[in-house]
């Protein structure tokens, strides 16, 4: 409906495209012996950004978007930190799909979907 409400706008998130996630699963299967017994972060290193920065990126593509910061509401997801993906990148996996590409894809999905999408938060 052309508006975006954001609470705790300076919380940082690390984003990744679902196709990169599936590539990482295949990579993990193919490299099981090298990766086993380890824990890895998985994200797009260039996409360690705040929620408000993400909203601004979206607004660059949807000029009419209205962004409203809600000051009296807490984010139920309390994660707010920089995520390093360097450990898995050193093993040979790096996310490829840019945040801008993912935004473009989602914009196209929403434009072509007539169903109302409800955020339960």
PDB file of C-alpha atoms in Angstrom:
ATOM      1  CA  UNK A   1       0.000   0.000   0.000  1.00  0.00           C
ATOM      2  CA  UNK A   2       3.015   2.198  -0.591  1.00  0.00           C
ATOM      3  CA  UNK A   3       4.086   2.738   3.002  1.00  0.00           C
ATOM      4  CA  UNK A   4       6.607   1.137   5.292  1.00  0.00           C
ATOM      5  CA  UNK A   5       6.567   1.343   9.090  1.00  0.00           C
ATOM      6  CA  UNK A   6       9.906   0.700  10.766  1.00  0.00           C
ATOM      7  CA  UNK A   7      10.591   0.306  14.447  1.00  0.00           C
ATOM      8  CA  UNK A   8      14.104   0.361  15.922  1.00  0.00           C
ATOM      9  CA  UNK A   9      15.389   1.602  12.543  1.00  0.00           C
ATOM     10  CA  UNK A  10      19.064   1.468  13.474  1.00  0.00           C
ATOM     11  CA  UNK A  11      19.060  -2.254  14.188  1.00  0.00           C
ATOM     12  CA  UNK A  12      21.544  -3.858  11.825  1.00  0.00           C
ATOM     13  CA  UNK A  13      20.762  -6.962   9.800  1.00  0.00           C
ATOM     14  CA  UNK A  14      22.682  -9.126   7.351  1.00  0.00           C
ATOM     15  CA  UNK A  15      20.686 -10.118   4.289  1.00  0.00           C
ATOM     16  CA  UNK A  16      21.072 -12.902   1.740  1.00  0.00           C
ATOM     17  CA  UNK A  17      19.060 -13.992  -1.292  1.00  0.00           C
ATOM     18  CA  UNK A  18      17.304 -17.372  -1.128  1.00  0.00           C
ATOM     19  CA  UNK A  19      19.150 -18.531  -4.257  1.00  0.00           C
ATOM     20  CA  UNK A  20      22.443 -17.895  -2.462  1.00  0.00           C
ATOM     21  CA  UNK A  21      21.145 -19.879   0.511  1.00  0.00           C
ATOM     22  CA  UNK A  22      20.381 -22.840  -1.757  1.00  0.00           C
ATOM     23  CA  UNK A  23      23.813 -22.476  -3.380  1.00  0.00           C
ATOM     24  CA  UNK A  24      25.347 -22.584   0.111  1.00  0.00           C
ATOM     25  CA  UNK A  25      23.481 -25.791   0.956  1.00  0.00           C
ATOM     26  CA  UNK A  26      24.765 -27.444  -2.220  1.00  0.00           C
ATOM     27  CA  UNK A  27      28.274 -26.094  -1.462  1.00  0.00           C
ATOM     28  CA  UNK A  28      28.059 -27.572   2.046  1.00  0.00           C
ATOM     29  CA  UNK A  29      27.032 -30.982   0.736  1.00  0.00           C
ATOM     30  CA  UNK A  30      29.837 -31.009  -1.841  1.00  0.00           C
ATOM     31  CA  UNK A  31      32.390 -29.852   0.750  1.00  0.00           C
ATOM     32  CA  UNK A  32      31.093 -31.759   3.742  1.00  0.00           C
ATOM     33  CA  UNK A  33      34.474 -33.107   4.866  1.00  0.00           C
ATOM     34  CA  UNK A  34      36.037 -29.623   4.881  1.00  0.00           C
ATOM     35  CA  UNK A  35      33.075 -27.965   6.613  1.00  0.00           C
ATOM     36  CA  UNK A  36      31.879 -30.572   9.126  1.00  0.00           C
ATOM     37  CA  UNK A  37      32.058 -29.811  12.847  1.00  0.00           C
ATOM     38  CA  UNK A  38      31.998 -26.059  12.166  1.00  0.00           C
ATOM     39  CA  UNK A  39      29.419 -23.307  12.457  1.00  0.00           C
ATOM     40  CA  UNK A  40      29.240 -20.630   9.772  1.00  0.00           C
ATOM     41  CA  UNK A  41      27.409 -17.355   9.335  1.00  0.00           C
ATOM     42  CA  UNK A  42      25.768 -17.087   5.953  1.00  0.00           C
ATOM     43  CA  UNK A  43      24.992 -13.722   4.446  1.00  0.00           C
ATOM     44  CA  UNK A  44      25.932 -11.182   1.830  1.00  0.00           C
ATOM     45  CA  UNK A  45      28.906  -9.298   3.251  1.00  0.00           C
ATOM     46  CA  UNK A  46      27.929  -6.062   1.502  1.00  0.00           C
ATOM     47  CA  UNK A  47      24.444  -6.332   3.028  1.00  0.00           C
ATOM     48  CA  UNK A  48      25.292  -5.683   6.687  1.00  0.00           C
ATOM     49  CA  UNK A  49      23.021  -2.660   6.905  1.00  0.00           C
ATOM     50  CA  UNK A  50      20.472  -1.043   9.180  1.00  0.00           C
ATOM     51  CA  UNK A  51      16.765  -1.433   8.633  1.00  0.00           C
ATOM     52  CA  UNK A  52      16.449   2.275   7.805  1.00  0.00           C
ATOM     53  CA  UNK A  53      19.245   2.011   5.209  1.00  0.00           C
ATOM     54  CA  UNK A  54      17.414  -0.910   3.619  1.00  0.00           C
ATOM     55  CA  UNK A  55      14.207   1.139   3.548  1.00  0.00           C
ATOM     56  CA  UNK A  56      16.078   3.996   1.847  1.00  0.00           C
ATOM     57  CA  UNK A  57      17.416   1.580  -0.789  1.00  0.00           C
ATOM     58  CA  UNK A  58      13.862   0.454  -1.466  1.00  0.00           C
ATOM     59  CA  UNK A  59      12.688   4.072  -1.663  1.00  0.00           C
ATOM     60  CA  UNK A  60      15.274   4.768  -4.387  1.00  0.00           C
ATOM     61  CA  UNK A  61      13.423   2.229  -6.514  1.00  0.00           C
ATOM     62  CA  UNK A  62       9.891   3.159  -5.397  1.00  0.00           C
ATOM     63  CA  UNK A  63       9.921   6.952  -5.315  1.00  0.00           C
ATOM     64  CA  UNK A  64       6.383   7.193  -3.912  1.00  0.00           C
ATOM     65  CA  UNK A  65       7.129   4.940  -0.918  1.00  0.00           C
ATOM     66  CA  UNK A  66       6.462   6.571   2.439  1.00  0.00           C
ATOM     67  CA  UNK A  67       8.732   5.501   5.310  1.00  0.00           C
ATOM     68  CA  UNK A  68       7.540   6.046   8.867  1.00  0.00           C
ATOM     69  CA  UNK A  69       9.709   5.389  11.910  1.00  0.00           C
ATOM     70  CA  UNK A  70       7.706   4.106  14.872  1.00  0.00           C
ATOM     71  CA  UNK A  71       9.367   5.277  18.073  1.00  0.00           C
ATOM     72  CA  UNK A  72       7.351   3.474  20.757  1.00  0.00           C
ATOM     73  CA  UNK A  73       7.526  -0.068  19.393  1.00  0.00           C
ATOM     74  CA  UNK A  74      10.217  -2.688  20.022  1.00  0.00           C
ATOM     75  CA  UNK A  75      11.518  -5.155  17.480  1.00  0.00           C
ATOM     76  CA  UNK A  76      10.589  -8.699  18.583  1.00  0.00           C
ATOM     77  CA  UNK A  77      13.798  -9.853  16.872  1.00  0.00           C
ATOM     78  CA  UNK A  78      16.455  -8.415  19.180  1.00  0.00           C
ATOM     79  CA  UNK A  79      19.419  -9.181  16.928  1.00  0.00           C
ATOM     80  CA  UNK A  80      21.410  -6.040  16.228  1.00  0.00           C
ATOM     81  CA  UNK A  81      25.016  -6.629  15.265  1.00  0.00           C
ATOM     82  CA  UNK A  82      27.443  -6.812  12.377  1.00  0.00           C
ATOM     83  CA  UNK A  83      27.674 -10.339  10.948  1.00  0.00           C
ATOM     84  CA  UNK A  84      30.955 -11.557   9.521  1.00  0.00           C
ATOM     85  CA  UNK A  85      30.706 -14.083   6.699  1.00  0.00           C
ATOM     86  CA  UNK A  86      34.481 -14.288   6.348  1.00  0.00           C
ATOM     87  CA  UNK A  87      34.776 -17.810   7.799  1.00  0.00           C
ATOM     88  CA  UNK A  88      32.677 -19.432   5.050  1.00  0.00           C
ATOM     89  CA  UNK A  89      34.131 -17.108   2.404  1.00  0.00           C
ATOM     90  CA  UNK A  90      37.609 -18.411   3.319  1.00  0.00           C
ATOM     91  CA  UNK A  91      36.268 -21.933   2.675  1.00  0.00           C
ATOM     92  CA  UNK A  92      35.227 -20.907  -0.850  1.00  0.00           C
ATOM     93  CA  UNK A  93      31.601 -19.814  -0.661  1.00  0.00           C
ATOM     94  CA  UNK A  94      30.526 -16.237  -1.286  1.00  0.00           C
ATOM     95  CA  UNK A  95      27.004 -14.919  -1.807  1.00  0.00           C
ATOM     96  CA  UNK A  96      26.617 -13.439  -5.298  1.00  0.00           C
ATOM     97  CA  UNK A  97      23.175 -11.872  -5.616  1.00  0.00           C
ATOM     98  CA  UNK A  98      23.247  -8.204  -4.640  1.00  0.00           C
ATOM     99  CA  UNK A  99      20.817  -6.571  -2.290  1.00  0.00           C
ATOM    100  CA  UNK A 100      19.640  -4.331  -5.147  1.00  0.00           C
ATOM    101  CA  UNK A 101      18.856  -7.389  -7.294  1.00  0.00           C
ATOM    102  CA  UNK A 102      16.847  -8.916  -4.459  1.00  0.00           C
ATOM    103  CA  UNK A 103      14.947  -5.669  -3.912  1.00  0.00           C
ATOM    104  CA  UNK A 104      14.112  -5.502  -7.628  1.00  0.00           C
ATOM    105  CA  UNK A 105      12.810  -9.078  -7.572  1.00  0.00           C
ATOM    106  CA  UNK A 106      10.617  -8.431  -4.540  1.00  0.00           C
ATOM    107  CA  UNK A 107       9.238  -5.241  -6.065  1.00  0.00           C
ATOM    108  CA  UNK A 108       8.239  -7.236  -9.140  1.00  0.00           C
ATOM    109  CA  UNK A 109       6.602  -9.918  -6.990  1.00  0.00           C
ATOM    110  CA  UNK A 110       4.581  -7.342  -5.049  1.00  0.00           C
ATOM    111  CA  UNK A 111       3.585  -5.461  -8.204  1.00  0.00           C
ATOM    112  CA  UNK A 112       2.293  -8.639  -9.819  1.00  0.00           C
ATOM    113  CA  UNK A 113       0.598 -10.074  -6.721  1.00  0.00           C
ATOM    114  CA  UNK A 114      -2.937  -8.866  -6.094  1.00  0.00           C
ATOM    115  CA  UNK A 115      -3.196 -10.535  -2.671  1.00  0.00           C
ATOM    116  CA  UNK A 116      -2.759  -8.381   0.398  1.00  0.00           C
ATOM    117  CA  UNK A 117       0.357  -9.311   2.379  1.00  0.00           C
ATOM    118  CA  UNK A 118      -0.005  -8.958   6.133  1.00  0.00           C
ATOM    119  CA  UNK A 119       2.924  -8.533   8.500  1.00  0.00           C
ATOM    120  CA  UNK A 120       2.099 -10.257  11.788  1.00  0.00           C
ATOM    121  CA  UNK A 121       4.451  -8.099  13.850  1.00  0.00           C
TER     122      UNK A 121
END
